[in-house]
Amino acid sequence: MKRSESHQNSAPCQSGSQVGCADHQLHRRLFLQGSMAGAASVASFQSLFSVPAFAETVQRRGKRCILLWLCGAPSQFETWDPKPGRPSSGPFPSMASCIPGVHVSSLMPKCATIMDKLTVVRSMSTEPGEHFQAIDMLTRGEGPRPPFTRPILGSVIAQQLGQLDSPVPQFVLLDPCPEGNEFRSFKAANWAGWLGAEYGPVRFGGEYRLDNVIRPEELSELEHADREALRSFLSRKFMNDHRTAAVESYNAVFERVNGLMQAAPLFDLAALPQRDRERYGPGTFGMHSLLARHLVENGSTFVMVANGMPWDCHVFNHETHQMLVPELDRVIFHLISDLEQSGQLDDTLVLMMGEFGRTPFLNDARGRDHYPQAWSMAMAGGGLRPGVVYGATDEDGVAVSDKPVNQRQLFATIFAALGIDPHETYDLPGFPTFHRVEQDTAPIAELLA
């Protein structure tokens, strides 16, 4: 039976096109280029949990997801699919994992010990070979269809599993790097798409604390509440009079900031145990991965960790991976182990992936170029079957030799693992029919627990 989800936000722009209209521009300005500045807060970390609504949110939460977005695309040969003794192999040997017969790169000794907790796909095969297009497809699950903008994975999961009335941001992007070539351009795009701005990410990065979140001393808590009530009344009256998506989004910004005023202490890494910071750190990627764990433990539904585009290794591939993979190995090991030990891995899906793989052979600059034809990604927890290595590539990693997986199959599997119907249609007045995953693509049953 075909079902429809509730479209809780806005109708499309009057023209039917989202791109270029005033509402669309307002969405971008308010949410996608930083909506946290200027907030004021009085809450302490301890008092946060004394707020009944906050505690209720944590209790109500179900499954959640952490995406370690390895932007720029790591090499499968130096991570999950080594080819020892073949021309495509680099200088790093493979090593046996805890799963008999399964080897990973020797740059990942810690992950080798927890392969029985991971779900690795070695047969990803997609089409886009350029960063922007591949990032767009591997975060939205479908290619573009202008003028309609499909929401990215985090927005969909936040809408389906999150608590919109929670003071804790349901979708958080942790990325301290404002640069990143094509990723920078993508970050400036419309992430929430037709779901509406309230399902866009709260961005955090560059500093580990939220600035300007202290309520001025001369303003009492009661006065602040009164001002917010007046603002809300006037805004809703204006919205009722004018009925535009832009006004709804404007109100959503204030609601978001109000939530941040209560949740701001959750972003304070200095409040976390020193031992945890030492295990995950000292790099920003590790610290933000620790913060992602902390956020999902305290009510966030989807946290995406990125760090610009460090994996784009067109030059000195081996040297680049020799620097980056050991940190990735350590972070994955601690993140998965911590979630398991706290009993949260079964409800927390962790995704570790970039937008494609790297070429089987080196270029003249000793780098590996883009390669979407055959690449690898890894997952863990959250409804997936652990200890599975799915699919295979041929002896040199040139082509997928068994069980190819495209982005639709991957998204259908992710949604199914989280208890979200992959085939549900969006209820979008004036739009064509869109499904959460198109072409009736089935999840990969062998990967589901």
Tab-separated table of C-alpha atoms in Angstrom:
chain	number	residue	atom	x	y	z
A	1	MET	CA	0.000	0.000	0.000
A	2	LYS	CA	1.372	3.357	-0.970
A	3	ARG	CA	1.684	5.728	1.941
A	4	SER	CA	2.496	9.396	2.182
A	5	GLU	CA	4.398	11.287	4.812
A	6	SER	CA	3.241	14.608	6.161
A	7	HIS	CA	4.804	17.617	4.513
A	8	GLN	CA	5.273	19.738	7.579
A	9	ASN	CA	6.932	22.771	6.173
A	10	SER	CA	6.238	24.875	3.253
A	11	ALA	CA	4.682	24.818	-0.109
A	12	PRO	CA	7.153	25.430	-2.912
A	13	CYS	CA	7.725	28.964	-4.125
A	14	GLN	CA	4.859	30.418	-6.064
A	15	SER	CA	6.637	29.920	-9.336
A	16	GLY	CA	6.988	26.204	-8.637
A	17	SER	CA	10.744	26.612	-8.690
A	18	GLN	CA	12.756	26.582	-5.494
A	19	VAL	CA	15.915	27.954	-6.970
A	20	GLY	CA	16.433	31.656	-7.048
A	21	CYS	CA	13.205	32.757	-5.349
A	22	ALA	CA	13.172	34.931	-2.235
A	23	ASP	CA	12.156	32.072	0.036
A	24	HIS	CA	14.978	29.913	-1.231
A	25	GLN	CA	17.517	32.655	-0.700
A	26	LEU	CA	16.269	33.244	2.834
A	27	HIS	CA	16.637	29.526	3.623
A	28	ARG	CA	20.214	29.624	2.468
A	29	ARG	CA	21.155	32.754	4.344
A	30	LEU	CA	19.582	31.723	7.604
A	31	PHE	CA	20.522	28.100	7.817
A	32	LEU	CA	23.261	27.182	5.441
A	33	GLN	CA	25.728	29.923	6.195
A	34	GLY	CA	25.481	29.738	9.966
A	35	SER	CA	22.389	30.335	12.050
A	36	MET	CA	23.970	30.093	15.488
A	37	ALA	CA	25.649	33.459	15.798
A	38	GLY	CA	24.095	35.943	18.122
A	39	ALA	CA	22.376	33.438	20.409
A	40	ALA	CA	22.265	34.026	24.143
A	41	SER	CA	22.017	31.406	26.829
A	42	VAL	CA	21.817	30.945	30.549
A	43	ALA	CA	21.724	27.146	30.812
A	44	SER	CA	24.487	25.138	32.426
A	45	PHE	CA	25.264	21.549	31.511
A	46	GLN	CA	23.784	20.325	34.777
A	47	SER	CA	20.662	22.436	34.548
A	48	LEU	CA	20.069	21.201	31.026
A	49	PHE	CA	19.066	17.792	32.320
A	50	SER	CA	16.882	19.343	34.995
A	51	VAL	CA	14.639	20.687	32.236
A	52	PRO	CA	11.810	18.140	31.937
A	53	ALA	CA	11.385	18.684	28.197
A	54	PHE	CA	15.067	17.999	27.603
A	55	ALA	CA	15.082	14.845	29.683
A	56	GLU	CA	11.930	13.679	27.927
A	57	THR	CA	13.557	14.179	24.556
A	58	VAL	CA	16.463	11.946	25.499
A	59	GLN	CA	14.058	9.291	26.764
A	60	ARG	CA	11.877	9.440	23.640
A	61	ARG	CA	14.672	9.142	21.146
A	62	GLY	CA	14.991	6.003	19.081
A	63	LYS	CA	17.609	5.260	16.502
A	64	ARG	CA	20.165	7.836	15.446
A	65	CYS	CA	23.037	8.088	13.009
A	66	ILE	CA	26.612	9.380	12.855
A	67	LEU	CA	28.143	9.993	9.430
A	68	LEU	CA	31.926	10.247	9.278
A	69	TRP	CA	32.089	12.010	5.928
A	70	LEU	CA	35.540	11.379	4.441
A	71	CYS	CA	35.316	14.149	1.907
A	72	GLY	CA	37.681	14.022	-1.034
A	73	ALA	CA	37.330	10.217	-1.084
A	74	PRO	CA	39.880	7.899	0.559
A	75	SER	CA	41.553	5.093	-1.310
A	76	GLN	CA	39.966	1.675	-0.899
A	77	PHE	CA	43.375	0.097	-1.423
A	78	GLU	CA	44.840	1.783	1.660
A	79	THR	CA	41.772	1.035	3.803
A	80	TRP	CA	39.143	-1.699	3.325
A	81	ASP	CA	40.160	-3.490	0.103
A	82	PRO	CA	43.943	-3.968	-0.113
A	83	LYS	CA	45.418	-5.851	-3.042
A	84	PRO	CA	48.707	-7.273	-1.730
A	85	GLY	CA	51.198	-8.253	-4.384
A	86	ARG	CA	49.249	-6.627	-7.217
A	87	PRO	CA	50.274	-3.571	-9.280
A	88	SER	CA	47.416	-1.619	-7.733
A	89	SER	CA	48.788	-2.162	-4.250
A	90	GLY	CA	50.737	0.559	-2.530
A	91	PRO	CA	53.708	0.153	-0.196
A	92	PHE	CA	51.530	-0.799	2.753
A	93	PRO	CA	50.921	-4.536	3.213
A	94	SER	CA	47.605	-5.996	4.229
A	95	MET	CA	46.962	-7.542	7.595
A	96	ALA	CA	44.613	-10.198	8.854
A	97	SER	CA	41.521	-9.063	10.695
A	98	CYS	CA	39.582	-10.822	13.426
A	99	ILE	CA	37.399	-12.332	10.692
A	100	PRO	CA	39.182	-15.346	9.214
A	101	GLY	CA	40.229	-14.726	5.625
A	102	VAL	CA	39.468	-11.007	5.672
A	103	HIS	CA	42.378	-8.604	5.373
A	104	VAL	CA	42.499	-4.827	5.629
A	105	SER	CA	45.310	-2.354	5.089
A	106	SER	CA	48.092	-2.508	7.648
A	107	LEU	CA	47.373	1.187	8.242
A	108	MET	CA	44.223	0.049	10.113
A	109	PRO	CA	45.454	-2.295	12.884
A	110	LYS	CA	42.800	-1.193	15.367
A	111	CYS	CA	39.908	-1.647	12.944
A	112	ALA	CA	41.310	-5.070	12.097
A	113	THR	CA	40.467	-6.112	15.667
A	114	ILE	CA	36.826	-4.971	15.438
A	115	MET	CA	35.930	-6.136	11.934
A	116	ASP	CA	33.405	-8.465	13.558
A	117	LYS	CA	31.491	-5.330	14.618
A	118	LEU	CA	31.666	-3.609	11.215
A	119	THR	CA	29.751	-4.007	7.975
A	120	VAL	CA	31.997	-3.322	4.985
A	121	VAL	CA	30.827	-2.933	1.388
A	122	ARG	CA	33.664	-3.524	-1.090
A	123	SER	CA	31.518	-3.282	-4.210
A	124	MET	CA	30.253	0.284	-4.333
A	125	SER	CA	29.793	1.282	-7.972
A	126	THR	CA	28.412	4.706	-8.796
A	127	GLU	CA	28.538	7.130	-11.717
A	128	PRO	CA	29.631	10.690	-10.878
A	129	GLY	CA	33.385	11.123	-11.160
A	130	GLU	CA	33.635	14.739	-10.046
A	131	HIS	CA	33.476	15.822	-6.447
A	132	PHE	CA	30.473	18.143	-6.414
A	133	GLN	CA	28.218	15.809	-8.361
A	134	ALA	CA	29.374	12.759	-6.383
A	135	ILE	CA	28.976	14.479	-3.002
A	136	ASP	CA	25.504	15.570	-4.031
A	137	MET	CA	24.483	12.061	-5.084
A	138	LEU	CA	26.051	10.202	-2.162
A	139	THR	CA	24.440	12.519	0.389
A	140	ARG	CA	21.005	12.781	-1.276
A	141	GLY	CA	20.785	9.285	-2.763
A	142	GLU	CA	19.711	10.494	-6.172
A	143	GLY	CA	20.951	12.693	-8.976
A	144	PRO	CA	19.648	16.243	-9.396
A	145	ARG	CA	16.298	16.984	-10.971
A	146	PRO	CA	16.050	20.778	-11.228
A	147	PRO	CA	14.260	22.797	-10.042
A	148	PHE	CA	13.428	20.347	-7.243
A	149	THR	CA	15.913	19.847	-4.442
A	150	ARG	CA	15.960	16.469	-2.719
A	151	PRO	CA	16.892	16.644	0.981
A	152	ILE	CA	20.147	15.078	2.049
A	153	LEU	CA	20.317	11.986	4.244
A	154	GLY	CA	20.671	13.895	7.510
A	155	SER	CA	17.590	15.991	6.863
A	156	VAL	CA	15.469	12.947	6.023
A	157	ILE	CA	16.578	11.043	9.116
A	158	ALA	CA	16.105	14.092	11.331
A	159	GLN	CA	12.598	14.557	9.949
A	160	GLN	CA	11.688	10.889	10.344
A	161	LEU	CA	13.316	10.064	13.666
A	162	GLY	CA	13.993	13.405	15.324
A	163	GLN	CA	12.012	15.496	17.770
A	164	LEU	CA	11.333	18.839	16.137
A	165	ASP	CA	10.302	20.347	19.458
A	166	SER	CA	13.526	19.291	21.146
A	167	PRO	CA	15.974	21.967	22.311
A	168	VAL	CA	18.758	19.658	21.134
A	169	PRO	CA	19.598	20.139	17.433
A	170	GLN	CA	18.417	17.076	15.550
A	171	PHE	CA	20.809	17.491	12.618
A	172	VAL	CA	24.303	18.780	13.327
A	173	LEU	CA	27.191	19.310	10.905
A	174	LEU	CA	30.607	19.401	12.556
A	175	ASP	CA	33.142	20.807	10.118
A	176	PRO	CA	35.801	23.282	11.203
A	177	CYS	CA	37.093	23.896	7.706
A	178	PRO	CA	35.403	26.689	5.765
A	179	GLU	CA	37.372	25.729	2.644
A	180	GLY	CA	37.373	22.502	0.725
A	181	ASN	CA	36.964	23.328	-2.953
A	182	GLU	CA	33.849	21.569	-4.232
A	183	PHE	CA	32.724	20.625	-0.724
A	184	ARG	CA	32.708	24.290	0.177
A	185	SER	CA	30.361	24.938	-2.723
A	186	PHE	CA	28.185	22.029	-1.717
A	187	LYS	CA	27.979	23.279	1.862
A	188	ALA	CA	26.535	26.526	0.558
A	189	ALA	CA	23.736	24.677	-1.207
A	190	ASN	CA	20.242	23.856	0.035
A	191	TRP	CA	20.638	20.762	2.209
A	192	ALA	CA	17.106	20.323	3.536
A	193	GLY	CA	15.529	20.736	0.106
A	194	TRP	CA	11.776	20.290	-0.057
A	195	LEU	CA	11.540	19.255	3.608
A	196	GLY	CA	12.111	22.848	4.638
A	197	ALA	CA	14.703	24.794	6.560
A	198	GLU	CA	13.797	23.399	9.972
A	199	TYR	CA	15.382	20.129	8.862
A	200	GLY	CA	18.636	21.736	7.795
A	201	PRO	CA	21.772	21.241	9.885
A	202	VAL	CA	23.034	23.307	12.751
A	203	ARG	CA	26.639	24.015	11.849
A	204	PHE	CA	29.442	23.967	14.339
A	205	GLY	CA	33.178	24.084	13.825
A	206	GLY	CA	36.340	26.083	13.945
A	207	GLU	CA	35.912	26.544	17.666
A	208	TYR	CA	34.729	23.914	20.084
A	209	ARG	CA	32.384	26.287	21.896
A	210	LEU	CA	29.383	28.251	20.748
A	211	ASP	CA	30.168	31.937	21.013
A	212	ASN	CA	27.778	34.640	22.182
A	213	VAL	CA	25.477	32.272	24.038
A	214	ILE	CA	25.349	34.075	27.389
A	215	ARG	CA	22.231	36.101	28.170
A	216	PRO	CA	23.170	39.682	29.109
A	217	GLU	CA	23.102	40.155	32.876
A	218	GLU	CA	20.849	43.195	32.593
A	219	LEU	CA	18.173	41.027	30.951
A	220	SER	CA	16.348	38.758	33.391
A	221	GLU	CA	15.155	35.331	32.406
A	222	LEU	CA	11.558	36.508	32.710
A	223	GLU	CA	12.222	39.534	30.522
A	224	HIS	CA	13.860	37.337	27.942
A	225	ALA	CA	10.871	34.988	27.951
A	226	ASP	CA	8.484	37.922	27.593
A	227	ARG	CA	10.409	39.289	24.631
A	228	GLU	CA	10.389	35.903	22.955
A	229	ALA	CA	6.653	35.544	23.541
A	230	LEU	CA	6.031	38.951	21.952
A	231	ARG	CA	8.280	38.134	19.009
A	232	SER	CA	6.524	34.813	18.519
A	233	PHE	CA	3.083	36.448	18.648
A	234	LEU	CA	3.961	39.134	16.123
A	235	SER	CA	5.708	36.659	13.826
A	236	ARG	CA	2.791	34.268	13.810
A	237	LYS	CA	0.356	37.097	13.144
A	238	PHE	CA	2.489	38.212	10.222
A	239	MET	CA	2.704	34.627	8.989
A	240	ASN	CA	-1.067	34.212	9.169
A	241	ASP	CA	-1.519	37.421	7.204
A	242	HIS	CA	1.029	36.670	4.504
A	243	ARG	CA	1.420	32.875	4.368
A	244	THR	CA	4.864	32.480	2.887
A	245	ALA	CA	7.400	29.749	3.424
A	246	ALA	CA	10.007	32.409	4.138
A	247	VAL	CA	8.175	33.550	7.261
A	248	GLU	CA	7.849	29.995	8.514
A	249	SER	CA	11.570	29.576	8.008
A	250	TYR	CA	12.235	32.836	9.801
A	251	ASN	CA	10.305	31.537	12.794
A	252	ALA	CA	12.140	28.243	12.556
A	253	VAL	CA	15.412	30.147	12.958
A	254	PHE	CA	14.264	31.673	16.236
A	255	GLU	CA	13.050	28.308	17.491
A	256	ARG	CA	16.405	26.824	16.553
A	257	VAL	CA	18.312	29.541	18.391
A	258	ASN	CA	16.118	29.174	21.453
A	259	GLY	CA	16.927	25.481	21.498
A	260	LEU	CA	20.614	26.206	21.114
A	261	MET	CA	20.477	28.529	24.102
A	262	GLN	CA	19.539	25.512	26.203
A	263	ALA	CA	21.698	22.952	24.426
A	264	ALA	CA	24.868	25.043	24.018
A	265	PRO	CA	26.676	23.298	26.906
A	266	LEU	CA	26.453	20.024	24.985
A	267	PHE	CA	28.938	21.467	22.492
A	268	ASP	CA	31.554	22.179	25.151
A	269	LEU	CA	34.240	19.556	24.592
A	270	ALA	CA	36.183	20.851	27.567
A	271	ALA	CA	33.398	19.479	29.764
A	272	LEU	CA	34.045	15.934	28.554
A	273	PRO	CA	36.486	13.636	30.376
A	274	GLN	CA	40.123	14.372	29.627
A	275	ARG	CA	40.761	10.684	28.991
A	276	ASP	CA	38.180	10.638	26.201
A	277	ARG	CA	39.703	13.703	24.589
A	278	GLU	CA	43.132	12.082	24.674
A	279	ARG	CA	41.829	8.872	23.115
A	280	TYR	CA	40.053	10.592	20.222
A	281	GLY	CA	42.372	13.555	19.764
A	282	PRO	CA	44.351	15.586	19.301
A	283	GLY	CA	43.145	16.213	15.740
A	284	THR	CA	39.952	18.074	14.982
A	285	PHE	CA	38.413	15.094	13.191
A	286	GLY	CA	38.845	12.953	16.281
A	287	MET	CA	37.564	15.619	18.636
A	288	HIS	CA	34.500	16.198	16.508
A	289	SER	CA	33.867	12.454	16.318
A	290	LEU	CA	33.899	12.400	20.126
A	291	LEU	CA	31.509	15.341	20.111
A	292	ALA	CA	29.257	13.495	17.657
A	293	ARG	CA	29.075	10.560	20.060
A	294	HIS	CA	28.259	12.945	22.897
A	295	LEU	CA	25.518	14.671	20.890
A	296	VAL	CA	23.715	11.482	19.868
A	297	GLU	CA	23.971	10.243	23.437
A	298	ASN	CA	22.133	13.382	24.501
A	299	GLY	CA	19.371	13.658	21.952
A	300	SER	CA	20.686	14.554	18.486
A	301	THR	CA	19.406	12.295	15.734
A	302	PHE	CA	21.952	12.801	12.971
A	303	VAL	CA	25.489	14.170	13.289
A	304	MET	CA	27.759	14.545	10.288
A	305	VAL	CA	31.488	14.906	10.919
A	306	ALA	CA	33.612	16.366	8.125
A	307	ASN	CA	36.896	18.199	7.843
A	308	GLY	CA	37.083	19.956	4.511
A	309	MET	CA	38.421	17.720	1.717
A	310	PRO	CA	41.641	16.189	3.092
A	311	TRP	CA	41.264	12.870	1.255
A	312	ASP	CA	41.567	14.280	-2.267
A	313	CYS	CA	44.999	12.756	-2.939
A	314	HIS	CA	45.903	13.479	-6.562
A	315	VAL	CA	49.512	13.887	-5.418
A	316	PHE	CA	51.515	11.753	-2.997
A	317	ASN	CA	48.705	9.311	-2.322
A	318	HIS	CA	50.743	7.061	-0.073
A	319	GLU	CA	52.128	9.876	2.063
A	320	THR	CA	48.651	11.373	2.422
A	321	HIS	CA	47.125	8.086	3.531
A	322	GLN	CA	50.049	7.386	5.835
A	323	MET	CA	49.040	10.576	7.670
A	324	LEU	CA	45.253	10.289	7.547
A	325	VAL	CA	44.395	6.589	7.853
A	326	PRO	CA	45.960	5.988	11.301
A	327	GLU	CA	43.799	8.774	12.727
A	328	LEU	CA	40.715	7.352	11.003
A	329	ASP	CA	41.610	3.900	12.315
A	330	ARG	CA	41.911	5.182	15.882
A	331	VAL	CA	38.727	7.245	15.743
A	332	ILE	CA	36.599	4.437	14.298
A	333	PHE	CA	37.955	1.993	16.879
A	334	HIS	CA	37.148	4.209	19.844
A	335	LEU	CA	33.787	5.368	18.498
A	336	ILE	CA	32.487	1.872	17.803
A	337	SER	CA	33.967	0.442	21.010
A	338	ASP	CA	32.505	3.219	23.154
A	339	LEU	CA	29.046	2.902	21.637
A	340	GLU	CA	29.128	-0.848	22.146
A	341	GLN	CA	30.308	-0.591	25.746
A	342	SER	CA	27.601	1.936	26.574
A	343	GLY	CA	24.961	-0.312	25.013
A	344	GLN	CA	24.101	2.221	22.295
A	345	LEU	CA	25.619	0.647	19.204
A	346	ASP	CA	22.460	-1.306	18.385
A	347	ASP	CA	20.528	1.975	18.131
A	348	THR	CA	23.268	4.076	16.558
A	349	LEU	CA	24.113	3.600	12.902
A	350	VAL	CA	27.650	4.764	12.073
A	351	LEU	CA	28.512	5.418	8.420
A	352	MET	CA	32.102	5.883	7.203
A	353	MET	CA	32.389	6.915	3.584
A	354	GLY	CA	33.441	9.406	0.966
A	355	GLU	CA	31.939	10.234	-2.417
A	356	PHE	CA	33.864	7.624	-4.495
A	357	GLY	CA	37.130	5.690	-4.481
A	358	ARG	CA	40.576	6.173	-5.988
A	359	THR	CA	42.155	4.769	-9.148
A	360	PRO	CA	43.901	1.382	-9.095
A	361	PHE	CA	47.057	2.947	-10.506
A	362	LEU	CA	49.117	6.016	-9.661
A	363	ASN	CA	49.300	9.105	-11.848
A	364	ASP	CA	52.502	10.985	-12.667
A	365	ALA	CA	52.282	12.873	-9.362
A	366	ARG	CA	52.154	9.568	-7.438
A	367	GLY	CA	48.539	10.217	-6.609
A	368	ARG	CA	45.360	8.271	-7.155
A	369	ASP	CA	42.601	10.032	-9.105
A	370	HIS	CA	38.824	9.765	-8.819
A	371	TYR	CA	37.329	6.304	-9.284
A	372	PRO	CA	33.582	5.714	-8.855
A	373	GLN	CA	33.580	2.365	-10.682
A	374	ALA	CA	34.677	0.210	-7.724
A	375	TRP	CA	35.157	1.438	-4.169
A	376	SER	CA	34.519	0.684	-0.507
A	377	MET	CA	32.652	2.080	2.470
A	378	ALA	CA	31.981	0.844	6.013
A	379	MET	CA	29.100	0.931	8.479
A	380	ALA	CA	28.365	-0.352	11.967
A	381	GLY	CA	25.511	-0.792	14.414
A	382	GLY	CA	21.995	0.586	14.113
A	383	GLY	CA	20.229	-2.449	12.683
A	384	LEU	CA	22.980	-3.800	10.438
A	385	ARG	CA	24.427	-7.284	10.566
A	386	PRO	CA	27.945	-7.056	12.024
A	387	GLY	CA	30.996	-8.878	10.720
A	388	VAL	CA	29.876	-8.813	7.086
A	389	VAL	CA	32.126	-7.983	4.141
A	390	TYR	CA	29.755	-7.571	1.215
A	391	GLY	CA	30.700	-7.751	-2.462
A	392	ALA	CA	34.113	-7.904	-4.047
A	393	THR	CA	36.363	-6.373	-6.669
A	394	ASP	CA	38.642	-8.189	-9.088
A	395	GLU	CA	42.273	-8.957	-8.324
A	396	ASP	CA	43.461	-5.435	-9.155
A	397	GLY	CA	40.405	-3.575	-7.923
A	398	VAL	CA	39.587	-2.326	-11.406
A	399	ALA	CA	35.981	-3.532	-11.439
A	400	VAL	CA	33.356	-4.927	-9.118
A	401	SER	CA	33.355	-8.703	-9.488
A	402	ASP	CA	30.510	-9.578	-7.118
A	403	LYS	CA	27.315	-7.896	-5.876
A	404	PRO	CA	27.636	-4.314	-7.149
A	405	VAL	CA	25.976	-1.684	-4.929
A	406	ASN	CA	24.756	1.686	-6.144
A	407	GLN	CA	23.666	4.689	-4.099
A	408	ARG	CA	19.978	3.727	-4.190
A	409	GLN	CA	20.678	0.304	-2.713
A	410	LEU	CA	22.865	1.906	-0.076
A	411	PHE	CA	20.212	4.460	0.903
A	412	ALA	CA	17.456	1.833	0.931
A	413	THR	CA	19.588	-0.271	3.271
A	414	ILE	CA	20.360	2.669	5.549
A	415	PHE	CA	16.697	3.646	5.796
A	416	ALA	CA	15.591	0.051	6.394
A	417	ALA	CA	18.186	-0.407	9.146
A	418	LEU	CA	16.828	2.677	10.883
A	419	GLY	CA	13.219	1.544	10.543
A	420	ILE	CA	12.357	4.107	7.845
A	421	ASP	CA	10.320	2.958	4.838
A	422	PRO	CA	12.603	3.430	1.801
A	423	HIS	CA	9.703	3.428	-0.620
A	424	GLU	CA	7.444	5.978	1.005
A	425	THR	CA	6.364	8.875	-1.172
A	426	TYR	CA	6.720	12.522	-0.246
A	427	ASP	CA	3.523	14.535	-0.058
A	428	LEU	CA	4.590	17.635	-1.955
A	429	PRO	CA	1.751	19.773	-3.299
A	430	GLY	CA	2.439	20.842	-6.846
A	431	PHE	CA	5.445	18.546	-7.164
A	432	PRO	CA	5.880	15.368	-9.186
A	433	THR	CA	5.819	12.146	-7.176
A	434	PHE	CA	9.082	11.560	-5.366
A	435	HIS	CA	9.975	8.507	-3.307
A	436	ARG	CA	12.425	8.364	-0.463
A	437	VAL	CA	14.401	5.921	-2.618
A	438	GLU	CA	13.516	5.890	-6.305
A	439	GLN	CA	12.900	3.021	-8.718
A	440	ASP	CA	11.491	0.777	-5.996
A	441	THR	CA	15.051	-0.176	-5.054
A	442	ALA	CA	15.213	-2.860	-2.384
A	443	PRO	CA	17.491	-2.799	0.664
A	444	ILE	CA	20.317	-5.321	0.728
A	445	ALA	CA	18.805	-8.017	2.920
A	446	GLU	CA	22.170	-9.632	3.661
A	447	LEU	CA	23.304	-6.486	5.442
A	448	LEU	CA	20.288	-6.131	7.722
A	449	ALA	CA	20.250	-7.687	11.177
